[in-house]
Short mmCIF file of C-alpha atoms (C1' of nucleotides) in Angstrom, two decimals:
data_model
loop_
_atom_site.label_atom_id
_atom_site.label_comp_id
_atom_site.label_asym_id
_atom_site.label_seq_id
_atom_site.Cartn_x
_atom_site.Cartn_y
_atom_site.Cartn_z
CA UNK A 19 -4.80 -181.28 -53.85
CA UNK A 20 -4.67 -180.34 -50.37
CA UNK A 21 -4.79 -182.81 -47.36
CA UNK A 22 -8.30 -181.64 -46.68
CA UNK A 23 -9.33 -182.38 -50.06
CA UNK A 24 -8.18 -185.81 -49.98
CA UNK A 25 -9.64 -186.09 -47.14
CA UNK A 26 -13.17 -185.06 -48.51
CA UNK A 27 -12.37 -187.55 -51.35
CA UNK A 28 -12.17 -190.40 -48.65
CA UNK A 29 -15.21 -189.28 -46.83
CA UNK A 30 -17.45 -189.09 -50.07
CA UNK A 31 -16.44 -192.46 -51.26
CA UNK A 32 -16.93 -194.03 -47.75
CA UNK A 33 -20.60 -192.33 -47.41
CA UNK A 34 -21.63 -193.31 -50.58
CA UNK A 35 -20.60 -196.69 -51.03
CA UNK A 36 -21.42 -198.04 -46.78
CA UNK A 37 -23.77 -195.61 -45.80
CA UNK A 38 -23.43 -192.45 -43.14
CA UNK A 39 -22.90 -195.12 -40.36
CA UNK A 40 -19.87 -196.36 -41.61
CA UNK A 41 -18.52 -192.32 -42.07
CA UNK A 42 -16.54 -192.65 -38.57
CA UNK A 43 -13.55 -190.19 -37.95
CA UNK A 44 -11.86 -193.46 -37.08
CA UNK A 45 -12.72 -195.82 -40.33
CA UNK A 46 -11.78 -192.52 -42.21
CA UNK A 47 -8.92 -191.85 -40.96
CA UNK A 48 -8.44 -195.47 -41.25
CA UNK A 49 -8.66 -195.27 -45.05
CA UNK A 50 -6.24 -192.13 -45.21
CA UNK A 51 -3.50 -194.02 -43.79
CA UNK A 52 -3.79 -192.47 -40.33
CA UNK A 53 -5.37 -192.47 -36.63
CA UNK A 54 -8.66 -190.56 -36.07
CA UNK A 55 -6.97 -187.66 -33.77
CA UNK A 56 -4.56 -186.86 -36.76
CA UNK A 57 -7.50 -185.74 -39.14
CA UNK A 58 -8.36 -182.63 -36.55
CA UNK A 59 -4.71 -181.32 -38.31
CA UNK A 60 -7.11 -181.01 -41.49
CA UNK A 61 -10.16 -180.52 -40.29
CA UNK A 62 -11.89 -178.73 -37.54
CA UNK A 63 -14.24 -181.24 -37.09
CA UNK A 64 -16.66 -184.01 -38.45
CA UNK A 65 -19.41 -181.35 -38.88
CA UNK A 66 -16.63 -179.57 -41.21
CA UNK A 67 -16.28 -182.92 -43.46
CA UNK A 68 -20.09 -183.31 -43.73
CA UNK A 69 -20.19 -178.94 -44.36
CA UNK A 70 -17.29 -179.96 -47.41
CA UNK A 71 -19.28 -182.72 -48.96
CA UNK A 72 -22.70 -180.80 -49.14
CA UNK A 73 -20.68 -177.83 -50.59
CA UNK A 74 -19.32 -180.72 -53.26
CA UNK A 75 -22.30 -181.90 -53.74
CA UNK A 76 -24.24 -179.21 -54.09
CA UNK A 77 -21.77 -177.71 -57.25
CA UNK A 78 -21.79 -181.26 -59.21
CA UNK A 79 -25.29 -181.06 -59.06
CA UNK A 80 -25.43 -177.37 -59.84
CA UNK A 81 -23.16 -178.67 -63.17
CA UNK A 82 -25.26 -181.72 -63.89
CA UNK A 83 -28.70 -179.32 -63.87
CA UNK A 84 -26.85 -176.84 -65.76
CA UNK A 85 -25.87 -179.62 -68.48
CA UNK A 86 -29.12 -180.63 -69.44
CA UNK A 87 -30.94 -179.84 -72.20
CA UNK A 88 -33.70 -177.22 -72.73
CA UNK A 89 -36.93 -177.69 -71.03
CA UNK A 90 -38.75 -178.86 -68.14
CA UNK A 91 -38.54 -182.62 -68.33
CA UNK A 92 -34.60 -182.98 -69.05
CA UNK A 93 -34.25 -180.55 -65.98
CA UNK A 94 -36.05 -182.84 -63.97
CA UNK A 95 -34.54 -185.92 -65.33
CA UNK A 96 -31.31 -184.75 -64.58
CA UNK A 97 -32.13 -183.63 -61.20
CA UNK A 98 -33.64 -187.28 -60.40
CA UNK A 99 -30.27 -188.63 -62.33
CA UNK A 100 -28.16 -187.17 -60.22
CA UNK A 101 -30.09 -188.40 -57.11
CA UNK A 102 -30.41 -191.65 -58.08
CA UNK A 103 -26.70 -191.88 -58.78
CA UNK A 104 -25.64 -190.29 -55.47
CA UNK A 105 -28.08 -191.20 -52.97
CA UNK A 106 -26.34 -190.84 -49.72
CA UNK A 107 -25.11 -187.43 -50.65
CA UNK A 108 -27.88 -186.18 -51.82
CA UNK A 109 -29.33 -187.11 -48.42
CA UNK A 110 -26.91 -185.26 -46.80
CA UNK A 111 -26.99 -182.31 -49.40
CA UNK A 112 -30.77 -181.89 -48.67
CA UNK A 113 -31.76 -182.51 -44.93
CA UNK A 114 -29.93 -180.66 -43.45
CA UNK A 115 -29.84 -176.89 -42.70
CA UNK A 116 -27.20 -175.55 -45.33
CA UNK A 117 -23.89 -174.70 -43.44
CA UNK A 118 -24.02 -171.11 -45.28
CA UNK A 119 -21.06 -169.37 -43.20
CA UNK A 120 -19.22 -172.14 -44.37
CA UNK A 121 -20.19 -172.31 -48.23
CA UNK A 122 -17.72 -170.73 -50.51
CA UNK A 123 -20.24 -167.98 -52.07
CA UNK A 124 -22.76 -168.24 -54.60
CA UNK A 125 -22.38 -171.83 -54.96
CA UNK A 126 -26.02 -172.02 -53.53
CA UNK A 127 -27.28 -169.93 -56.02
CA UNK A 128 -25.47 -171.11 -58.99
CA UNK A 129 -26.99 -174.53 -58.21
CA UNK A 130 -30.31 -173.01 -58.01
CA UNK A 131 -29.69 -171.17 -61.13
CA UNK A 132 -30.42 -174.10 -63.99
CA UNK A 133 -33.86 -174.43 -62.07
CA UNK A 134 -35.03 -170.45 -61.78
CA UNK A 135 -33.89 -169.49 -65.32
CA UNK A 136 -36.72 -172.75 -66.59
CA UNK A 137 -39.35 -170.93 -64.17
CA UNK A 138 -38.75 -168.06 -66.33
CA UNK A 139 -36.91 -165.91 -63.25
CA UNK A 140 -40.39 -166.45 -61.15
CA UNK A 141 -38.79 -167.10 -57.59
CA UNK A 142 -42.11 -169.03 -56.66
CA UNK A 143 -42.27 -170.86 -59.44
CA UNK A 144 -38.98 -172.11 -59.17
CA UNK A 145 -39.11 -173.09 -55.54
CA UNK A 146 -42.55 -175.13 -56.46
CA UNK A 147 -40.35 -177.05 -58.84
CA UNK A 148 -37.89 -177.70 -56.58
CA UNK A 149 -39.66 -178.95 -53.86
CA UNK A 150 -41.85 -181.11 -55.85
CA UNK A 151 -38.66 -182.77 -57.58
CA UNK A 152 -37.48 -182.67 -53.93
CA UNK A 153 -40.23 -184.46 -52.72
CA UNK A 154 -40.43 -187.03 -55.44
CA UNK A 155 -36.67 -187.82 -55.00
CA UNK A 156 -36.62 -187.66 -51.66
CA UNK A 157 -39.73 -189.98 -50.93
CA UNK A 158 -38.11 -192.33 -53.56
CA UNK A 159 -34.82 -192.39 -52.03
CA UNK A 160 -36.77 -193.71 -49.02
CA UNK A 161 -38.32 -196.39 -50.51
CA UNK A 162 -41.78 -194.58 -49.34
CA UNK A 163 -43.62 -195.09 -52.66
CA UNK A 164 -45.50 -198.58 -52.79
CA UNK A 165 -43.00 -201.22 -54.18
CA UNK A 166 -44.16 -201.45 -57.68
CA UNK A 167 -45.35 -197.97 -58.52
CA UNK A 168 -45.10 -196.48 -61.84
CA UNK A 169 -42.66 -193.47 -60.76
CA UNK A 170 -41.87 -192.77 -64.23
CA UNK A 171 -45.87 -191.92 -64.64
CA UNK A 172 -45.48 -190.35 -61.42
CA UNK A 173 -43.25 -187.50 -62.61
CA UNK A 174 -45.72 -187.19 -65.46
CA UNK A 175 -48.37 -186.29 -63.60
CA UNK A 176 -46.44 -183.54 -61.27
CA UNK A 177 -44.74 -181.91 -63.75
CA UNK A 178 -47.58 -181.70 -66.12
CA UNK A 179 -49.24 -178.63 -63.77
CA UNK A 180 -46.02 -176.63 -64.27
CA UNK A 181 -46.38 -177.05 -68.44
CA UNK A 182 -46.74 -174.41 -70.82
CA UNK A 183 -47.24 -171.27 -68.60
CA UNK B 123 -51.36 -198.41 -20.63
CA UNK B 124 -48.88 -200.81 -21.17
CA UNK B 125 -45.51 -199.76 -19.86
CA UNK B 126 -44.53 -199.74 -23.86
CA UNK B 127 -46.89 -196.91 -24.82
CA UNK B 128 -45.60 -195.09 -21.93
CA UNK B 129 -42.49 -195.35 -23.10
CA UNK B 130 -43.17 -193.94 -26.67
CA UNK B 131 -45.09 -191.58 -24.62
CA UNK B 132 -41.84 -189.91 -22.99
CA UNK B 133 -39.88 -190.59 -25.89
CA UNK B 134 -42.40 -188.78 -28.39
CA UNK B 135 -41.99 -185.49 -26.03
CA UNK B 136 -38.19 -186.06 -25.67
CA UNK B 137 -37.58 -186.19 -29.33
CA UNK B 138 -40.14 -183.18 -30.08
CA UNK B 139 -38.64 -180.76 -27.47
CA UNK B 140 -35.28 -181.70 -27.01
CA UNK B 141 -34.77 -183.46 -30.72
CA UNK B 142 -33.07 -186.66 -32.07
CA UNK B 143 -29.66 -186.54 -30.50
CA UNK B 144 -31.25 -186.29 -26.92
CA UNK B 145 -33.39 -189.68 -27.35
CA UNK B 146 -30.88 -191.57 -26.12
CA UNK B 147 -31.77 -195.29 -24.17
CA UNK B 148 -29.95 -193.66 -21.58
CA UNK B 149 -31.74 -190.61 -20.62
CA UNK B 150 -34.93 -192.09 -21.96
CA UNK B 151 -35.12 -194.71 -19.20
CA UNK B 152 -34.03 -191.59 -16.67
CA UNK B 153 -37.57 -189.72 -17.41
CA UNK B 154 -38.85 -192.93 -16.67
CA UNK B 155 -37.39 -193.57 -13.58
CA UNK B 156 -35.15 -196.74 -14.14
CA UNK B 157 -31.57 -197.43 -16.07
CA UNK B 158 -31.13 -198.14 -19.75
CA UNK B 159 -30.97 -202.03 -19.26
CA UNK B 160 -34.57 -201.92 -18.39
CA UNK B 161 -36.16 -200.62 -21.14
CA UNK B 162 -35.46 -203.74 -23.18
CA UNK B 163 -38.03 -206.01 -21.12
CA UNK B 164 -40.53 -203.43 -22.74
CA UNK B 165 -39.23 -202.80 -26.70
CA UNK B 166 -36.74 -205.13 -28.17
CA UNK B 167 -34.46 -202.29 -29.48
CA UNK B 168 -34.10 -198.51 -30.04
CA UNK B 169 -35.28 -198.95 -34.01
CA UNK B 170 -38.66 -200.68 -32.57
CA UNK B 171 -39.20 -197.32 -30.54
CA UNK B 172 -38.30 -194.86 -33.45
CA UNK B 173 -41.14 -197.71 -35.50
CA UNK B 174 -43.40 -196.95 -32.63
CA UNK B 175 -43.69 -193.18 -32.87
CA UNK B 176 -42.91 -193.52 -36.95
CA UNK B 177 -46.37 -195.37 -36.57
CA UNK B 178 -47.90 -193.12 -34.26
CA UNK B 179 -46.95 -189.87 -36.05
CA UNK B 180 -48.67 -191.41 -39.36
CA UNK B 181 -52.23 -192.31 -37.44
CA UNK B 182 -52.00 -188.76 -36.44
CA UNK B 183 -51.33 -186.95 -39.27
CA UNK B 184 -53.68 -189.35 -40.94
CA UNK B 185 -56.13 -188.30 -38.59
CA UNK B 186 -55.62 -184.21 -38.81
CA UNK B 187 -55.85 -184.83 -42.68
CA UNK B 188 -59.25 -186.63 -42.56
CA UNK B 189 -60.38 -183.92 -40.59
CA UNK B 190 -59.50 -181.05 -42.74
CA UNK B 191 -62.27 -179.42 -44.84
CA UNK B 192 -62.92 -180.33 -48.23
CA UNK B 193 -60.70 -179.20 -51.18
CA UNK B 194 -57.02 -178.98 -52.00
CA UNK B 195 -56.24 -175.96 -50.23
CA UNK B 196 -57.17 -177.46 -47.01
CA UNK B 197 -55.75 -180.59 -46.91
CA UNK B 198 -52.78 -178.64 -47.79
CA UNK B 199 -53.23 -176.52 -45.02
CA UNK B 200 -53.42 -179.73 -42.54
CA UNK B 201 -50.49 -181.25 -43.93
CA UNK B 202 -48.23 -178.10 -43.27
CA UNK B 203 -49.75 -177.09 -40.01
CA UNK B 204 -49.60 -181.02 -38.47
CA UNK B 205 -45.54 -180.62 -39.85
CA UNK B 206 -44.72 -177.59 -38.42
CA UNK B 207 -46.32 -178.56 -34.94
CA UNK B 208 -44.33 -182.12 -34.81
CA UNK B 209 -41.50 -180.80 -37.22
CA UNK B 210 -39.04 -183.73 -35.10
CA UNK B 211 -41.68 -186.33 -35.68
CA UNK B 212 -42.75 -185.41 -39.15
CA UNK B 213 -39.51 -185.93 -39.94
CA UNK B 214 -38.66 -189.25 -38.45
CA UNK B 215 -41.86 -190.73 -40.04
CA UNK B 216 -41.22 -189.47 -43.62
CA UNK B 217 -37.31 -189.75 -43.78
CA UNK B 218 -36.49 -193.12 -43.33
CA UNK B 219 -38.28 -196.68 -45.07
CA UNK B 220 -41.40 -197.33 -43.38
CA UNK B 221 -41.04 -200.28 -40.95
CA UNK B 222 -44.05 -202.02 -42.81
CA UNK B 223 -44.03 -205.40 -40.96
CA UNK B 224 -43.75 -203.86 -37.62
CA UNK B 225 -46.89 -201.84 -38.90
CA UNK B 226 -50.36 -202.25 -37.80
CA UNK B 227 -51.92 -202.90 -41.24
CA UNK B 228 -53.85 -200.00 -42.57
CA UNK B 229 -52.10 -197.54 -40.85
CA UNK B 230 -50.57 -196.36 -43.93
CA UNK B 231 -53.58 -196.13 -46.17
CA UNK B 232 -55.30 -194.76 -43.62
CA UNK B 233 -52.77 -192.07 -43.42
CA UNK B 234 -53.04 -191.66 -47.02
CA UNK B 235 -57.02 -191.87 -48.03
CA UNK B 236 -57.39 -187.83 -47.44
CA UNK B 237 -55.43 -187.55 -50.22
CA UNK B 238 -56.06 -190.50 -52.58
CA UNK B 239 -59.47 -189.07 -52.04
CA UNK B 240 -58.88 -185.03 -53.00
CA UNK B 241 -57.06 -186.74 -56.39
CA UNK B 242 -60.47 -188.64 -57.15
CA UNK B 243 -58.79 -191.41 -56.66
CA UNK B 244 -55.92 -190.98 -59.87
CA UNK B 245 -53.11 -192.94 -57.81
CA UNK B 246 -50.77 -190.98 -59.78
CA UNK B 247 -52.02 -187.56 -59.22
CA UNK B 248 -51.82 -188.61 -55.40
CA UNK B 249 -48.63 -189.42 -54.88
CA UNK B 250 -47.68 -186.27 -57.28
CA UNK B 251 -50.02 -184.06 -54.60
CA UNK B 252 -47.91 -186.35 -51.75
CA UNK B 253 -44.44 -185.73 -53.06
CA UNK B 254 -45.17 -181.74 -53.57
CA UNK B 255 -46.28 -181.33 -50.19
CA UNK B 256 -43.59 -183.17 -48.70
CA UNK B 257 -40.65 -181.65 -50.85
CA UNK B 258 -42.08 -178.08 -49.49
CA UNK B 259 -42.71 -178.85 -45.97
CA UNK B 260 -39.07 -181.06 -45.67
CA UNK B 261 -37.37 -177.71 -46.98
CA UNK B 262 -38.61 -175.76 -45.24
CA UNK B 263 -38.15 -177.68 -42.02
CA UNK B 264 -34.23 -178.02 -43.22
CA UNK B 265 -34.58 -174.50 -43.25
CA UNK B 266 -33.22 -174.53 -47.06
CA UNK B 267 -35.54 -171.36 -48.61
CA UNK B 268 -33.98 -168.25 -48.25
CA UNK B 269 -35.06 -166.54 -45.05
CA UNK B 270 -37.56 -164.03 -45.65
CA UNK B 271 -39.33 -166.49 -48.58
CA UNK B 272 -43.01 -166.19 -48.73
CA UNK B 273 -43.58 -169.53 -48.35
CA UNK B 274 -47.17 -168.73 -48.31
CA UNK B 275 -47.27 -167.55 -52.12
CA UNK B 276 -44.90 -170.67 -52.81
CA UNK B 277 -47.99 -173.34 -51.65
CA UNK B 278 -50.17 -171.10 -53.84
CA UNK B 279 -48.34 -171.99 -56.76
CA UNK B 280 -47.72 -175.09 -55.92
CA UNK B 281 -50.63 -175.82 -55.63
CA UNK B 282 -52.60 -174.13 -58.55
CA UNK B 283 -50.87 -176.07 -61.37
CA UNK B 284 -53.18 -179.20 -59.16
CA UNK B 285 -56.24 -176.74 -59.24
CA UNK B 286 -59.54 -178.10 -61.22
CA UNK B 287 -58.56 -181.10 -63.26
"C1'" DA C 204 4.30 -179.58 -39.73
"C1'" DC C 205 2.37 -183.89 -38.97
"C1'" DC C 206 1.17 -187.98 -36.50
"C1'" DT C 207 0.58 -190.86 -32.18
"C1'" DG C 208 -1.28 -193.29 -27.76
"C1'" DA C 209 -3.92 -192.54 -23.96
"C1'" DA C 210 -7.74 -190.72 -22.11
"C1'" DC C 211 -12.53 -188.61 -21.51
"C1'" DA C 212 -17.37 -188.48 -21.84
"C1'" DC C 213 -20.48 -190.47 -24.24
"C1'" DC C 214 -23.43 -194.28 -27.20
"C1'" DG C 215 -26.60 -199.03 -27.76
"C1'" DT C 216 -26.78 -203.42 -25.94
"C1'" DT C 217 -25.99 -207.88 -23.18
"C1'" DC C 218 -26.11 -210.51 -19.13
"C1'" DA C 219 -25.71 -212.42 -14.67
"C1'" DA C 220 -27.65 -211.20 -10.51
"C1'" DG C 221 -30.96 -209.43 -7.37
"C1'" DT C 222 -36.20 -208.64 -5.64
"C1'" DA D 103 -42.15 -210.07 -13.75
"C1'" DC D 104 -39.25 -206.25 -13.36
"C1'" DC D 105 -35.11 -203.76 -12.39
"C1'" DT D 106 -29.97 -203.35 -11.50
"C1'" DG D 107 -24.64 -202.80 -11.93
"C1'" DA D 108 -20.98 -204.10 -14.58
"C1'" DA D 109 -19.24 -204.79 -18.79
"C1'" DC D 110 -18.46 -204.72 -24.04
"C1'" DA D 111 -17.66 -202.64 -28.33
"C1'" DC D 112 -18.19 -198.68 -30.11
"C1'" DC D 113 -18.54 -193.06 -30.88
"C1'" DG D 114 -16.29 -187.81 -31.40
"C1'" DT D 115 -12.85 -185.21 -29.45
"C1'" DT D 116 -8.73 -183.40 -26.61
"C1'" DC D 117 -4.05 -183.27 -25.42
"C1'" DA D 118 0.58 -184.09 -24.12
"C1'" DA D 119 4.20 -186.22 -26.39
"C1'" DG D 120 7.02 -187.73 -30.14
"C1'" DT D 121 9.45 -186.99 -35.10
#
DNA sequence: ACCTGAACACCGTTCAAGT
DNA sequence: ACCTGAACACCGTTCAAGT
C-alpha cells in the first residue's frame, strides 16, 4: 500500500462518516499522523484526493452492479444499495465532471458495463436507466422526496416502462 | 425592492455567470457597492441567500413548466431547456435539502403541479417522471455522457417507456 | 525521501464604532 | 437605519529549512 493509498483510505473514511466539510487537507493530514503541507509529498493536490476517491468509487460500484443477479430490478436494487450505503461518495462520484485524464482506463466503462449488457447493448437504453436510477438516488440522497413517500413503490413505477422490451 | 431582493438579484447573476466558487460575501457585497459586514443587516447568513435563489429558481421553473404545452414531450422539453439556461441555479435548487421552513408555502407544489398533472395525478408515476428528468438533465450538466451522445434520442427513450398509460 | 513551521491569499462571520 | 475597519477562526497551498 502506497502512501497515497493510505492516504485515499483516510480521505474516504473522513468524507463518509463527517461529511465533505470536514475533508480538510489539514484534519486529513491530521488523521495520517502529519501536518497538511506534508500530504503535497503524496499528492498533487486536494482535487487529486477527490479525482482518487471517484476513481474508487466508481470500481466498487462497477463490482457491486456487476454482482447482482439477473434482471432489471436486482440491478437497480443494487445500484440504490450501494448509494444508500455510501452516500457522500456517491455524491462526489456523480456531480461532478469525471476527472477522465486522470482515471486509470476503462474503469468508466467497466462500471457502466453491468448496466448496458441489461439494456441488451442499446446505448440509449442504457443511459435512460441510468439516469432514471440516477435521478431517483440522487433526489433521495437529498431528502427531496416528501418525508413519508413510498420510494419503494416509487422505483416500481419507473422501472416498470423499461420491462419486457 | 427591498435591499434583500436586490441582493439575490446580483447574487443570482454572479452565481449563473461566474458560478459557485465566485459567490463569495466578499465580492458579493463589492457588486453592490459596500463591504461584506454589511450584507448581514439584509440576510442573516450566506445559507439564507443560497435559500433565497433555491426558492426563486423553483417559482421559475415552476412557472416555465406551467407554461409548456400539453403532453409529456413538452413538459419535458421545458424542464431541459429551463436547466440548461440556469444550469448553476438548477443545480443549487435540486442538489441540496430544500430549506422548507424558510419556504414560502406552496412554492414547492406549485413547482411541481405541471407534472403531478401530466401523470393524472398517480403521485407515484410523478415523482418516477421527476426523478427521470432530473437524473438526465444532472448528467448531463456534470457533463458525465460521453461527448458526442445524442442526448436527444436518449429523452426519446426515456421518455416512451412513460408514453400512453 | 519525508516532514516541518511560517507565511500568503483567501473564506464566512462578529462586533464595536461611526454617520 | 445603514455602513465600516479590524479582527477571529478557518481554508488550500507554497516554500525554505530541517532530518
Amino acid at each position: 500500500v502506497s502512501r497515497r493509498d493510505e492516504i485515499l483510505d483516510v480521505a474516504s473514511t473522513l468524507l463518509e462518516e463527517d461529511g465533505p466539510d470536514a475533508l480538510t487537507m489539514r484534519e486529513l493530514a491530521a488523521r495520517m499522523g502529519m501536518r497538511a503541507p506534508s500530504l503535497y509529498k503524496h499528492v498533487s493536490d486536494k482535487a487529486d484526493i477527490l479525482a482518487g476517491l471517484q476513481e474508487r468509487a466508481l470500481l466498487d460500484l462497477g463490482a457491486h452492479l456487476a454482482a447482482a443477479g439477473p434482471g432489471l430490478a436486482p440491478l437497480a436494487d443494487a445500484y440504490r444499495s450501494w448509494a444508500r450505503d455510501h452516500p457522500r461518495l456517491y455524491e462526489l462520484a456523480t456531480r461532478r465532471p469525471l476527472a477522465r485524464e486522470r482515471l486509470a482506463p476503462g474503469v468508466e466503462s467497466a462500471a457502466a458495463a453491468p448496466v448496458v449488457a441489461a439494456a441488451g447493448g442499446d446505448e440509449h437504453l442504457a443511459r435512460a436507466l441510468w439516469a432514471m436510477a440516477h435521478g431517483l438516488v440522487d433526489l433521495e440522497l437529498s431528502d427531496r422526496f416528501p418525508p413519508g413517500a413510498d420510494l419503494d413503490a416509487t422505483w416500481r413505477t419507473a422501472l416498470s416502462g423499461f420491462q419486457q422490451r
